[in-house]
Amino acid sequence: KEKVEITKEQRALIKAILDAYNRHQIPQDVTKKLLQEQYSAEENFLLLTEVATSQVQVLVEFTKNIPGFLSLDREDQIALLKGSAVEAMFLRSAQVLSKKMPSGYTEVLEERIRKSGMSEEFITPMFNFYKSIGELHMTQEEQALLTTITILTPDRPYVKSHEAVERLQETMLDVLRKLCVLQHPQEPQYFARLLGRLTELRTLHHYHVEMLTSWKTNDHKFTPLLCEIWDVQ
Ligand SMILES: Cc1cccc(C)c1Nc1c(-c2c(F)cccc2F)nc2cccc(C)n12
């Protein structure tokens, strides 16, 4: 049985990523609004647009703190952010929704998502994903690393230095693999199950493109940041 050991460098890497992941949270005023504003499909959509916009801002700040990310080609940094944003946001909202917060924030967020004028065909797979993430009971480190691995996916559109991104992603995959072995010794397949979620994220990515189109068709307004990150007119 090979002895799995996390090196000093890898421990520093985990700490840097976890600090960045925890440092950037959604601002209090946004979460307070979610609890206070009245319920209507329009109001819920507006609030979710605010949450989505703040999630993108949080994501950009987190990404800049991923060791090695800022050394990548600048255009590739943008291509990685645009290509991974919604997947990272699905992961983040899954982690928020699977935690039962004392403030009742998760229940309110879930209620507003279900009643925001989104069609059932997107709601079902979205909440199935949220449930499957919740069942994994990921540690904070695993959540932060899985998000990092999603962001560092080399085969996003317009990425030029494929190898540079792949090398960075492999560094993170190696750390996550070791963490899974050490933190879930009774579940040898745990690491494989985490990576399986990344496949499910790709499917949700496609659903999201359709959601954007249907929101646009129903004349829903987005913020400039959401239009920019997802190339919406
Ligand atoms: C904040 C939020 C949380 C859970 C579900 C949803 C639908 C949202 N809201 C949006 C998402 C989005 C996201 F932010 C995280 C996960 C999946 C997502 F669909 N994307 C967009 C794009 C334009 C407008 C909104 C309202 N919106």
PDB file of C-alpha atoms and ligand atoms in Angstrom:
ATOM      1  CA  LYS A   1       0.000   0.000   0.000  1.00  0.00           C
ATOM      2  CA  GLU A   2       1.783   3.202  -1.139  1.00  0.00           C
ATOM      3  CA  LYS A   3       2.233   5.771   1.655  1.00  0.00           C
ATOM      4  CA  VAL A   4       0.473   8.982   0.545  1.00  0.00           C
ATOM      5  CA  GLU A   5       2.289  12.064   1.785  1.00  0.00           C
ATOM      6  CA  ILE A   6       1.474  15.751   1.226  1.00  0.00           C
ATOM      7  CA  THR A   7       4.714  17.738   0.730  1.00  0.00           C
ATOM      8  CA  LYS A   8       5.440  21.061   2.417  1.00  0.00           C
ATOM      9  CA  GLU A   9       4.907  22.887  -0.908  1.00  0.00           C
ATOM     10  CA  GLN A  10       1.563  21.145  -1.412  1.00  0.00           C
ATOM     11  CA  ARG A  11       0.467  22.093   2.123  1.00  0.00           C
ATOM     12  CA  ALA A  12       1.327  25.741   1.361  1.00  0.00           C
ATOM     13  CA  LEU A  13      -0.632  25.495  -1.899  1.00  0.00           C
ATOM     14  CA  ILE A  14      -3.726  24.135  -0.094  1.00  0.00           C
ATOM     15  CA  LYS A  15      -3.499  26.931   2.478  1.00  0.00           C
ATOM     16  CA  ALA A  16      -3.181  29.655  -0.206  1.00  0.00           C
ATOM     17  CA  ILE A  17      -6.179  28.315  -2.148  1.00  0.00           C
ATOM     18  CA  LEU A  18      -8.345  27.765   0.955  1.00  0.00           C
ATOM     19  CA  ASP A  19      -7.597  31.278   2.285  1.00  0.00           C
ATOM     20  CA  ALA A  20      -8.510  32.795  -1.092  1.00  0.00           C
ATOM     21  CA  TYR A  21     -11.662  30.674  -1.307  1.00  0.00           C
ATOM     22  CA  ASN A  22     -12.844  31.709   2.159  1.00  0.00           C
ATOM     23  CA  ARG A  23     -11.718  35.332   1.931  1.00  0.00           C
ATOM     24  CA  HIS A  24     -14.081  36.170  -0.934  1.00  0.00           C
ATOM     25  CA  GLN A  25     -17.692  35.786   0.237  1.00  0.00           C
ATOM     26  CA  ILE A  26     -20.901  37.349  -1.111  1.00  0.00           C
ATOM     27  CA  PRO A  27     -21.396  40.779   0.548  1.00  0.00           C
ATOM     28  CA  GLN A  28     -23.780  40.907   3.535  1.00  0.00           C
ATOM     29  CA  ASP A  29     -26.099  43.476   1.916  1.00  0.00           C
ATOM     30  CA  VAL A  30     -26.831  41.050  -0.932  1.00  0.00           C
ATOM     31  CA  THR A  31     -27.609  38.129   1.388  1.00  0.00           C
ATOM     32  CA  LYS A  32     -29.708  40.436   3.644  1.00  0.00           C
ATOM     33  CA  LYS A  33     -31.819  41.508   0.639  1.00  0.00           C
ATOM     34  CA  LEU A  34     -32.416  37.834  -0.213  1.00  0.00           C
ATOM     35  CA  LEU A  35     -33.980  37.371   3.228  1.00  0.00           C
ATOM     36  CA  GLN A  36     -36.025  40.581   3.249  1.00  0.00           C
ATOM     37  CA  GLU A  37     -37.393  41.408  -0.207  1.00  0.00           C
ATOM     38  CA  GLN A  38     -40.888  40.157  -1.042  1.00  0.00           C
ATOM     39  CA  TYR A  39     -41.483  37.165  -3.336  1.00  0.00           C
ATOM     40  CA  SER A  40     -42.434  37.563  -6.981  1.00  0.00           C
ATOM     41  CA  ALA A  41     -40.869  35.985 -10.098  1.00  0.00           C
ATOM     42  CA  GLU A  42     -39.559  39.414 -11.169  1.00  0.00           C
ATOM     43  CA  GLU A  43     -38.189  40.292  -7.698  1.00  0.00           C
ATOM     44  CA  ASN A  44     -36.604  36.843  -7.370  1.00  0.00           C
ATOM     45  CA  PHE A  45     -34.940  37.114 -10.764  1.00  0.00           C
ATOM     46  CA  LEU A  46     -33.605  40.576  -9.928  1.00  0.00           C
ATOM     47  CA  LEU A  47     -32.168  39.301  -6.636  1.00  0.00           C
ATOM     48  CA  LEU A  48     -30.624  36.251  -8.313  1.00  0.00           C
ATOM     49  CA  THR A  49     -29.083  38.573 -10.904  1.00  0.00           C
ATOM     50  CA  GLU A  50     -27.505  40.537  -8.060  1.00  0.00           C
ATOM     51  CA  VAL A  51     -26.259  37.331  -6.433  1.00  0.00           C
ATOM     52  CA  ALA A  52     -24.914  36.060  -9.793  1.00  0.00           C
ATOM     53  CA  THR A  53     -23.104  39.357 -10.408  1.00  0.00           C
ATOM     54  CA  SER A  54     -21.537  39.308  -6.973  1.00  0.00           C
ATOM     55  CA  GLN A  55     -20.609  35.623  -7.458  1.00  0.00           C
ATOM     56  CA  VAL A  56     -18.738  36.572 -10.646  1.00  0.00           C
ATOM     57  CA  GLN A  57     -16.860  39.310  -8.781  1.00  0.00           C
ATOM     58  CA  VAL A  58     -16.000  36.866  -5.990  1.00  0.00           C
ATOM     59  CA  LEU A  59     -14.859  34.320  -8.595  1.00  0.00           C
ATOM     60  CA  VAL A  60     -12.548  36.787 -10.357  1.00  0.00           C
ATOM     61  CA  GLU A  61     -10.909  37.729  -7.046  1.00  0.00           C
ATOM     62  CA  PHE A  62     -10.522  34.068  -6.054  1.00  0.00           C
ATOM     63  CA  THR A  63      -9.041  33.132  -9.447  1.00  0.00           C
ATOM     64  CA  LYS A  64      -6.414  35.874  -9.242  1.00  0.00           C
ATOM     65  CA  ASN A  65      -5.195  34.265  -6.001  1.00  0.00           C
ATOM     66  CA  ILE A  66      -4.713  30.784  -7.480  1.00  0.00           C
ATOM     67  CA  PRO A  67      -0.916  30.287  -7.341  1.00  0.00           C
ATOM     68  CA  GLY A  68       0.433  30.390 -10.903  1.00  0.00           C
ATOM     69  CA  PHE A  69      -2.752  31.765 -12.518  1.00  0.00           C
ATOM     70  CA  LEU A  70      -1.398  35.307 -13.002  1.00  0.00           C
ATOM     71  CA  SER A  71       1.757  33.868 -14.636  1.00  0.00           C
ATOM     72  CA  LEU A  72      -0.403  32.443 -17.456  1.00  0.00           C
ATOM     73  CA  ASP A  73      -0.803  34.355 -20.730  1.00  0.00           C
ATOM     74  CA  ARG A  74      -3.219  37.245 -20.081  1.00  0.00           C
ATOM     75  CA  GLU A  75      -5.626  36.316 -22.852  1.00  0.00           C
ATOM     76  CA  ASP A  76      -5.652  32.746 -21.559  1.00  0.00           C
ATOM     77  CA  GLN A  77      -6.554  34.041 -18.087  1.00  0.00           C
ATOM     78  CA  ILE A  78      -9.641  35.712 -19.600  1.00  0.00           C
ATOM     79  CA  ALA A  79     -10.485  32.618 -21.697  1.00  0.00           C
ATOM     80  CA  LEU A  80     -10.275  30.395 -18.578  1.00  0.00           C
ATOM     81  CA  LEU A  81     -12.490  32.744 -16.534  1.00  0.00           C
ATOM     82  CA  LYS A  82     -15.139  33.086 -19.243  1.00  0.00           C
ATOM     83  CA  GLY A  83     -15.079  29.351 -19.995  1.00  0.00           C
ATOM     84  CA  SER A  84     -15.310  28.214 -16.365  1.00  0.00           C
ATOM     85  CA  ALA A  85     -17.373  30.944 -14.654  1.00  0.00           C
ATOM     86  CA  VAL A  86     -20.752  29.221 -14.701  1.00  0.00           C
ATOM     87  CA  GLU A  87     -19.264  25.844 -13.662  1.00  0.00           C
ATOM     88  CA  ALA A  88     -17.427  27.456 -10.740  1.00  0.00           C
ATOM     89  CA  MET A  89     -20.659  29.278  -9.841  1.00  0.00           C
ATOM     90  CA  PHE A  90     -22.692  26.070  -9.917  1.00  0.00           C
ATOM     91  CA  LEU A  91     -20.116  24.568  -7.538  1.00  0.00           C
ATOM     92  CA  ARG A  92     -20.205  27.611  -5.257  1.00  0.00           C
ATOM     93  CA  SER A  93     -24.020  27.782  -5.139  1.00  0.00           C
ATOM     94  CA  ALA A  94     -24.137  23.998  -4.580  1.00  0.00           C
ATOM     95  CA  GLN A  95     -21.841  24.395  -1.603  1.00  0.00           C
ATOM     96  CA  VAL A  96     -23.934  27.281  -0.242  1.00  0.00           C
ATOM     97  CA  LEU A  97     -27.226  25.422  -0.759  1.00  0.00           C
ATOM     98  CA  SER A  98     -26.018  22.155   0.781  1.00  0.00           C
ATOM     99  CA  LYS A  99     -25.041  23.961   4.030  1.00  0.00           C
ATOM    100  CA  LYS A 100     -28.011  24.522   6.367  1.00  0.00           C
ATOM    101  CA  MET A 101     -27.294  28.112   7.472  1.00  0.00           C
ATOM    102  CA  PRO A 102     -28.915  29.241  10.763  1.00  0.00           C
ATOM    103  CA  SER A 103     -30.204  32.418   9.031  1.00  0.00           C
ATOM    104  CA  GLY A 104     -32.449  30.294   6.771  1.00  0.00           C
ATOM    105  CA  TYR A 105     -30.516  31.798   3.846  1.00  0.00           C
ATOM    106  CA  THR A 106     -30.254  28.509   1.948  1.00  0.00           C
ATOM    107  CA  GLU A 107     -34.006  27.813   2.140  1.00  0.00           C
ATOM    108  CA  VAL A 108     -34.811  31.351   0.957  1.00  0.00           C
ATOM    109  CA  LEU A 109     -32.253  31.114  -1.870  1.00  0.00           C
ATOM    110  CA  GLU A 110     -33.686  27.754  -2.960  1.00  0.00           C
ATOM    111  CA  GLU A 111     -37.242  29.153  -2.858  1.00  0.00           C
ATOM    112  CA  ARG A 112     -36.279  32.195  -4.942  1.00  0.00           C
ATOM    113  CA  ILE A 113     -34.491  30.006  -7.509  1.00  0.00           C
ATOM    114  CA  ARG A 114     -37.556  27.779  -7.863  1.00  0.00           C
ATOM    115  CA  LYS A 115     -39.796  30.834  -8.241  1.00  0.00           C
ATOM    116  CA  SER A 116     -37.724  32.990 -10.604  1.00  0.00           C
ATOM    117  CA  GLY A 117     -39.507  32.169 -13.838  1.00  0.00           C
ATOM    118  CA  MET A 118     -37.015  29.447 -14.794  1.00  0.00           C
ATOM    119  CA  SER A 119     -38.484  26.469 -16.632  1.00  0.00           C
ATOM    120  CA  GLU A 120     -38.704  23.075 -14.893  1.00  0.00           C
ATOM    121  CA  GLU A 121     -36.344  21.508 -17.449  1.00  0.00           C
ATOM    122  CA  PHE A 122     -33.478  23.528 -15.833  1.00  0.00           C
ATOM    123  CA  ILE A 123     -34.682  23.439 -12.209  1.00  0.00           C
ATOM    124  CA  THR A 124     -34.648  19.627 -11.974  1.00  0.00           C
ATOM    125  CA  PRO A 125     -31.065  18.969 -13.190  1.00  0.00           C
ATOM    126  CA  MET A 126     -29.846  21.988 -11.208  1.00  0.00           C
ATOM    127  CA  PHE A 127     -31.246  20.717  -7.901  1.00  0.00           C
ATOM    128  CA  ASN A 128     -30.208  17.135  -8.675  1.00  0.00           C
ATOM    129  CA  PHE A 129     -26.665  18.486  -8.978  1.00  0.00           C
ATOM    130  CA  TYR A 130     -26.976  20.476  -5.755  1.00  0.00           C
ATOM    131  CA  LYS A 131     -28.160  17.286  -3.997  1.00  0.00           C
ATOM    132  CA  SER A 132     -25.317  15.171  -5.456  1.00  0.00           C
ATOM    133  CA  ILE A 133     -22.753  17.735  -4.283  1.00  0.00           C
ATOM    134  CA  GLY A 134     -24.339  17.861  -0.819  1.00  0.00           C
ATOM    135  CA  GLU A 135     -24.139  14.055  -0.514  1.00  0.00           C
ATOM    136  CA  LEU A 136     -20.351  14.159  -1.000  1.00  0.00           C
ATOM    137  CA  HIS A 137     -19.862  16.136   2.250  1.00  0.00           C
ATOM    138  CA  MET A 138     -16.728  17.735   0.784  1.00  0.00           C
ATOM    139  CA  THR A 139     -14.288  19.433   3.160  1.00  0.00           C
ATOM    140  CA  GLN A 140     -13.513  23.124   2.576  1.00  0.00           C
ATOM    141  CA  GLU A 141     -10.133  22.203   1.036  1.00  0.00           C
ATOM    142  CA  GLU A 142     -11.796  19.772  -1.392  1.00  0.00           C
ATOM    143  CA  GLN A 143     -14.381  22.387  -2.417  1.00  0.00           C
ATOM    144  CA  ALA A 144     -11.721  25.059  -3.013  1.00  0.00           C
ATOM    145  CA  LEU A 145      -9.471  22.625  -4.951  1.00  0.00           C
ATOM    146  CA  LEU A 146     -12.316  21.243  -7.069  1.00  0.00           C
ATOM    147  CA  THR A 147     -13.279  24.820  -8.019  1.00  0.00           C
ATOM    148  CA  THR A 148      -9.613  25.560  -8.840  1.00  0.00           C
ATOM    149  CA  ILE A 149      -9.411  22.425 -11.027  1.00  0.00           C
ATOM    150  CA  THR A 150     -12.584  23.491 -12.858  1.00  0.00           C
ATOM    151  CA  ILE A 151     -11.122  26.935 -13.548  1.00  0.00           C
ATOM    152  CA  LEU A 152      -7.834  25.423 -14.774  1.00  0.00           C
ATOM    153  CA  THR A 153      -9.515  23.250 -17.432  1.00  0.00           C
ATOM    154  CA  PRO A 154      -7.172  23.479 -20.475  1.00  0.00           C
ATOM    155  CA  ASP A 155      -9.772  22.703 -23.179  1.00  0.00           C
ATOM    156  CA  ARG A 156     -11.854  25.866 -22.853  1.00  0.00           C
ATOM    157  CA  PRO A 157     -12.518  27.867 -26.064  1.00  0.00           C
ATOM    158  CA  TYR A 158      -9.696  30.199 -27.203  1.00  0.00           C
ATOM    159  CA  VAL A 159      -7.063  28.905 -24.745  1.00  0.00           C
ATOM    160  CA  LYS A 160      -3.698  29.136 -26.566  1.00  0.00           C
ATOM    161  CA  SER A 161      -1.086  27.708 -24.129  1.00  0.00           C
ATOM    162  CA  HIS A 162      -2.911  24.443 -23.484  1.00  0.00           C
ATOM    163  CA  GLU A 163       0.168  22.786 -21.898  1.00  0.00           C
ATOM    164  CA  ALA A 164       0.806  25.599 -19.389  1.00  0.00           C
ATOM    165  CA  VAL A 165      -2.786  25.331 -18.118  1.00  0.00           C
ATOM    166  CA  GLU A 166      -2.622  21.521 -18.113  1.00  0.00           C
ATOM    167  CA  ARG A 167       0.571  21.577 -15.983  1.00  0.00           C
ATOM    168  CA  LEU A 168      -1.084  23.879 -13.463  1.00  0.00           C
ATOM    169  CA  GLN A 169      -4.248  21.759 -13.364  1.00  0.00           C
ATOM    170  CA  GLU A 170      -2.210  18.579 -12.888  1.00  0.00           C
ATOM    171  CA  THR A 171      -0.496  20.132  -9.856  1.00  0.00           C
ATOM    172  CA  MET A 172      -3.904  20.754  -8.315  1.00  0.00           C
ATOM    173  CA  LEU A 173      -5.242  17.315  -9.287  1.00  0.00           C
ATOM    174  CA  ASP A 174      -2.285  15.650  -7.560  1.00  0.00           C
ATOM    175  CA  VAL A 175      -2.928  17.584  -4.341  1.00  0.00           C
ATOM    176  CA  LEU A 176      -6.673  16.814  -4.424  1.00  0.00           C
ATOM    177  CA  ARG A 177      -6.011  13.120  -5.076  1.00  0.00           C
ATOM    178  CA  LYS A 178      -3.739  12.918  -2.012  1.00  0.00           C
ATOM    179  CA  LEU A 179      -6.213  14.876   0.157  1.00  0.00           C
ATOM    180  CA  CYS A 180      -9.047  12.510  -0.818  1.00  0.00           C
ATOM    181  CA  VAL A 181      -6.973   9.434   0.099  1.00  0.00           C
ATOM    182  CA  LEU A 182      -5.993  10.966   3.440  1.00  0.00           C
ATOM    183  CA  GLN A 183      -9.395  12.493   4.343  1.00  0.00           C
ATOM    184  CA  HIS A 184     -11.639   9.660   3.034  1.00  0.00           C
ATOM    185  CA  PRO A 185      -9.585   6.485   3.686  1.00  0.00           C
ATOM    186  CA  GLN A 186     -12.768   4.369   3.830  1.00  0.00           C
ATOM    187  CA  GLU A 187     -13.833   5.553   0.348  1.00  0.00           C
ATOM    188  CA  PRO A 188     -11.108   4.619  -2.185  1.00  0.00           C
ATOM    189  CA  GLN A 189     -13.294   5.908  -5.063  1.00  0.00           C
ATOM    190  CA  TYR A 190     -13.961   9.304  -3.472  1.00  0.00           C
ATOM    191  CA  PHE A 191     -11.494  11.178  -5.721  1.00  0.00           C
ATOM    192  CA  ALA A 192     -13.069   9.591  -8.827  1.00  0.00           C
ATOM    193  CA  ARG A 193     -16.532  10.639  -7.580  1.00  0.00           C
ATOM    194  CA  LEU A 194     -15.357  14.259  -7.203  1.00  0.00           C
ATOM    195  CA  LEU A 195     -14.028  14.272 -10.776  1.00  0.00           C
ATOM    196  CA  GLY A 196     -17.311  12.761 -11.926  1.00  0.00           C
ATOM    197  CA  ARG A 197     -19.036  15.946 -10.698  1.00  0.00           C
ATOM    198  CA  LEU A 198     -16.925  17.934 -13.186  1.00  0.00           C
ATOM    199  CA  THR A 199     -18.552  15.956 -16.002  1.00  0.00           C
ATOM    200  CA  GLU A 200     -22.002  16.795 -14.622  1.00  0.00           C
ATOM    201  CA  LEU A 201     -20.929  20.479 -14.514  1.00  0.00           C
ATOM    202  CA  ARG A 202     -20.356  20.428 -18.290  1.00  0.00           C
ATOM    203  CA  THR A 203     -23.972  19.351 -18.808  1.00  0.00           C
ATOM    204  CA  LEU A 204     -25.192  22.164 -16.545  1.00  0.00           C
ATOM    205  CA  HIS A 205     -23.001  24.546 -18.543  1.00  0.00           C
ATOM    206  CA  HIS A 206     -25.053  23.691 -21.651  1.00  0.00           C
ATOM    207  CA  TYR A 207     -28.319  24.122 -19.719  1.00  0.00           C
ATOM    208  CA  HIS A 208     -27.093  27.526 -18.579  1.00  0.00           C
ATOM    209  CA  VAL A 209     -26.546  28.722 -22.158  1.00  0.00           C
ATOM    210  CA  GLU A 210     -30.173  27.781 -22.882  1.00  0.00           C
ATOM    211  CA  MET A 211     -31.334  29.504 -19.658  1.00  0.00           C
ATOM    212  CA  LEU A 212     -29.608  32.723 -20.737  1.00  0.00           C
ATOM    213  CA  THR A 213     -31.282  32.546 -24.149  1.00  0.00           C
ATOM    214  CA  SER A 214     -34.728  31.939 -22.663  1.00  0.00           C
ATOM    215  CA  TRP A 215     -34.276  34.767 -20.147  1.00  0.00           C
ATOM    216  CA  LYS A 216     -33.216  37.061 -22.992  1.00  0.00           C
ATOM    217  CA  THR A 217     -36.227  35.979 -25.047  1.00  0.00           C
ATOM    218  CA  ASN A 218     -38.477  36.912 -22.117  1.00  0.00           C
ATOM    219  CA  ASP A 219     -36.731  40.290 -22.075  1.00  0.00           C
ATOM    220  CA  HIS A 220     -35.009  39.767 -18.694  1.00  0.00           C
ATOM    221  CA  LYS A 221     -32.249  42.309 -17.995  1.00  0.00           C
ATOM    222  CA  PHE A 222     -28.716  41.294 -16.960  1.00  0.00           C
ATOM    223  CA  THR A 223     -25.913  43.393 -15.467  1.00  0.00           C
ATOM    224  CA  PRO A 224     -22.980  44.520 -17.712  1.00  0.00           C
ATOM    225  CA  LEU A 225     -20.647  42.084 -15.900  1.00  0.00           C
ATOM    226  CA  LEU A 226     -22.910  39.076 -16.598  1.00  0.00           C
ATOM    227  CA  CYS A 227     -23.249  40.178 -20.251  1.00  0.00           C
ATOM    228  CA  GLU A 228     -19.466  40.418 -20.532  1.00  0.00           C
ATOM    229  CA  ILE A 229     -18.609  37.096 -18.885  1.00  0.00           C
ATOM    230  CA  TRP A 230     -21.182  35.165 -20.925  1.00  0.00           C
ATOM    231  CA  ASP A 231     -21.044  37.182 -24.179  1.00  0.00           C
ATOM    232  CA  VAL A 232     -24.711  38.180 -23.955  1.00  0.00           C
ATOM    233  CA  GLN A 233     -25.854  41.263 -25.957  1.00  0.00           C
TER     234      GLN A 233
HETATM  235  C1  LIG B   1     -27.387  33.277  -8.448  1.00  0.00           C
HETATM  236  C2  LIG B   1     -28.065  32.015  -8.872  1.00  0.00           C
HETATM  237  C3  LIG B   1     -27.980  30.888  -8.026  1.00  0.00           C
HETATM  238  C4  LIG B   1     -28.598  29.713  -8.385  1.00  0.00           C
HETATM  239  C5  LIG B   1     -29.351  29.625  -9.570  1.00  0.00           C
HETATM  240  C6  LIG B   1     -29.457  30.737 -10.417  1.00  0.00           C
HETATM  241  C7  LIG B   1     -30.296  30.628 -11.689  1.00  0.00           C
HETATM  242  C8  LIG B   1     -28.799  31.929 -10.085  1.00  0.00           C
HETATM  243  N1  LIG B   1     -28.838  33.047 -10.982  1.00  0.00           N
HETATM  244  C9  LIG B   1     -28.132  33.078 -12.190  1.00  0.00           C
HETATM  245  C10 LIG B   1     -27.133  32.250 -12.647  1.00  0.00           C
HETATM  246  C11 LIG B   1     -26.554  31.117 -11.936  1.00  0.00           C
HETATM  247  C12 LIG B   1     -25.652  31.315 -10.904  1.00  0.00           C
HETATM  248  F1  LIG B   1     -25.329  32.575 -10.579  1.00  0.00           F
HETATM  249  C13 LIG B   1     -25.075  30.245 -10.212  1.00  0.00           C
HETATM  250  C14 LIG B   1     -25.400  28.950 -10.585  1.00  0.00           C
HETATM  251  C15 LIG B   1     -26.318  28.724 -11.628  1.00  0.00           C
HETATM  252  C16 LIG B   1     -26.883  29.817 -12.282  1.00  0.00           C
HETATM  253  F2  LIG B   1     -27.758  29.623 -13.281  1.00  0.00           F
HETATM  254  N2  LIG B   1     -26.704  32.650 -13.864  1.00  0.00           N
HETATM  255  C17 LIG B   1     -27.439  33.726 -14.173  1.00  0.00           C
HETATM  256  C18 LIG B   1     -27.362  34.508 -15.343  1.00  0.00           C
HETATM  257  C19 LIG B   1     -28.199  35.593 -15.475  1.00  0.00           C
HETATM  258  C20 LIG B   1     -29.108  35.893 -14.467  1.00  0.00           C
HETATM  259  C21 LIG B   1     -29.180  35.096 -13.324  1.00  0.00           C
HETATM  260  C22 LIG B   1     -30.219  35.409 -12.312  1.00  0.00           C
HETATM  261  N3  LIG B   1     -28.325  34.022 -13.195  1.00  0.00           N
END
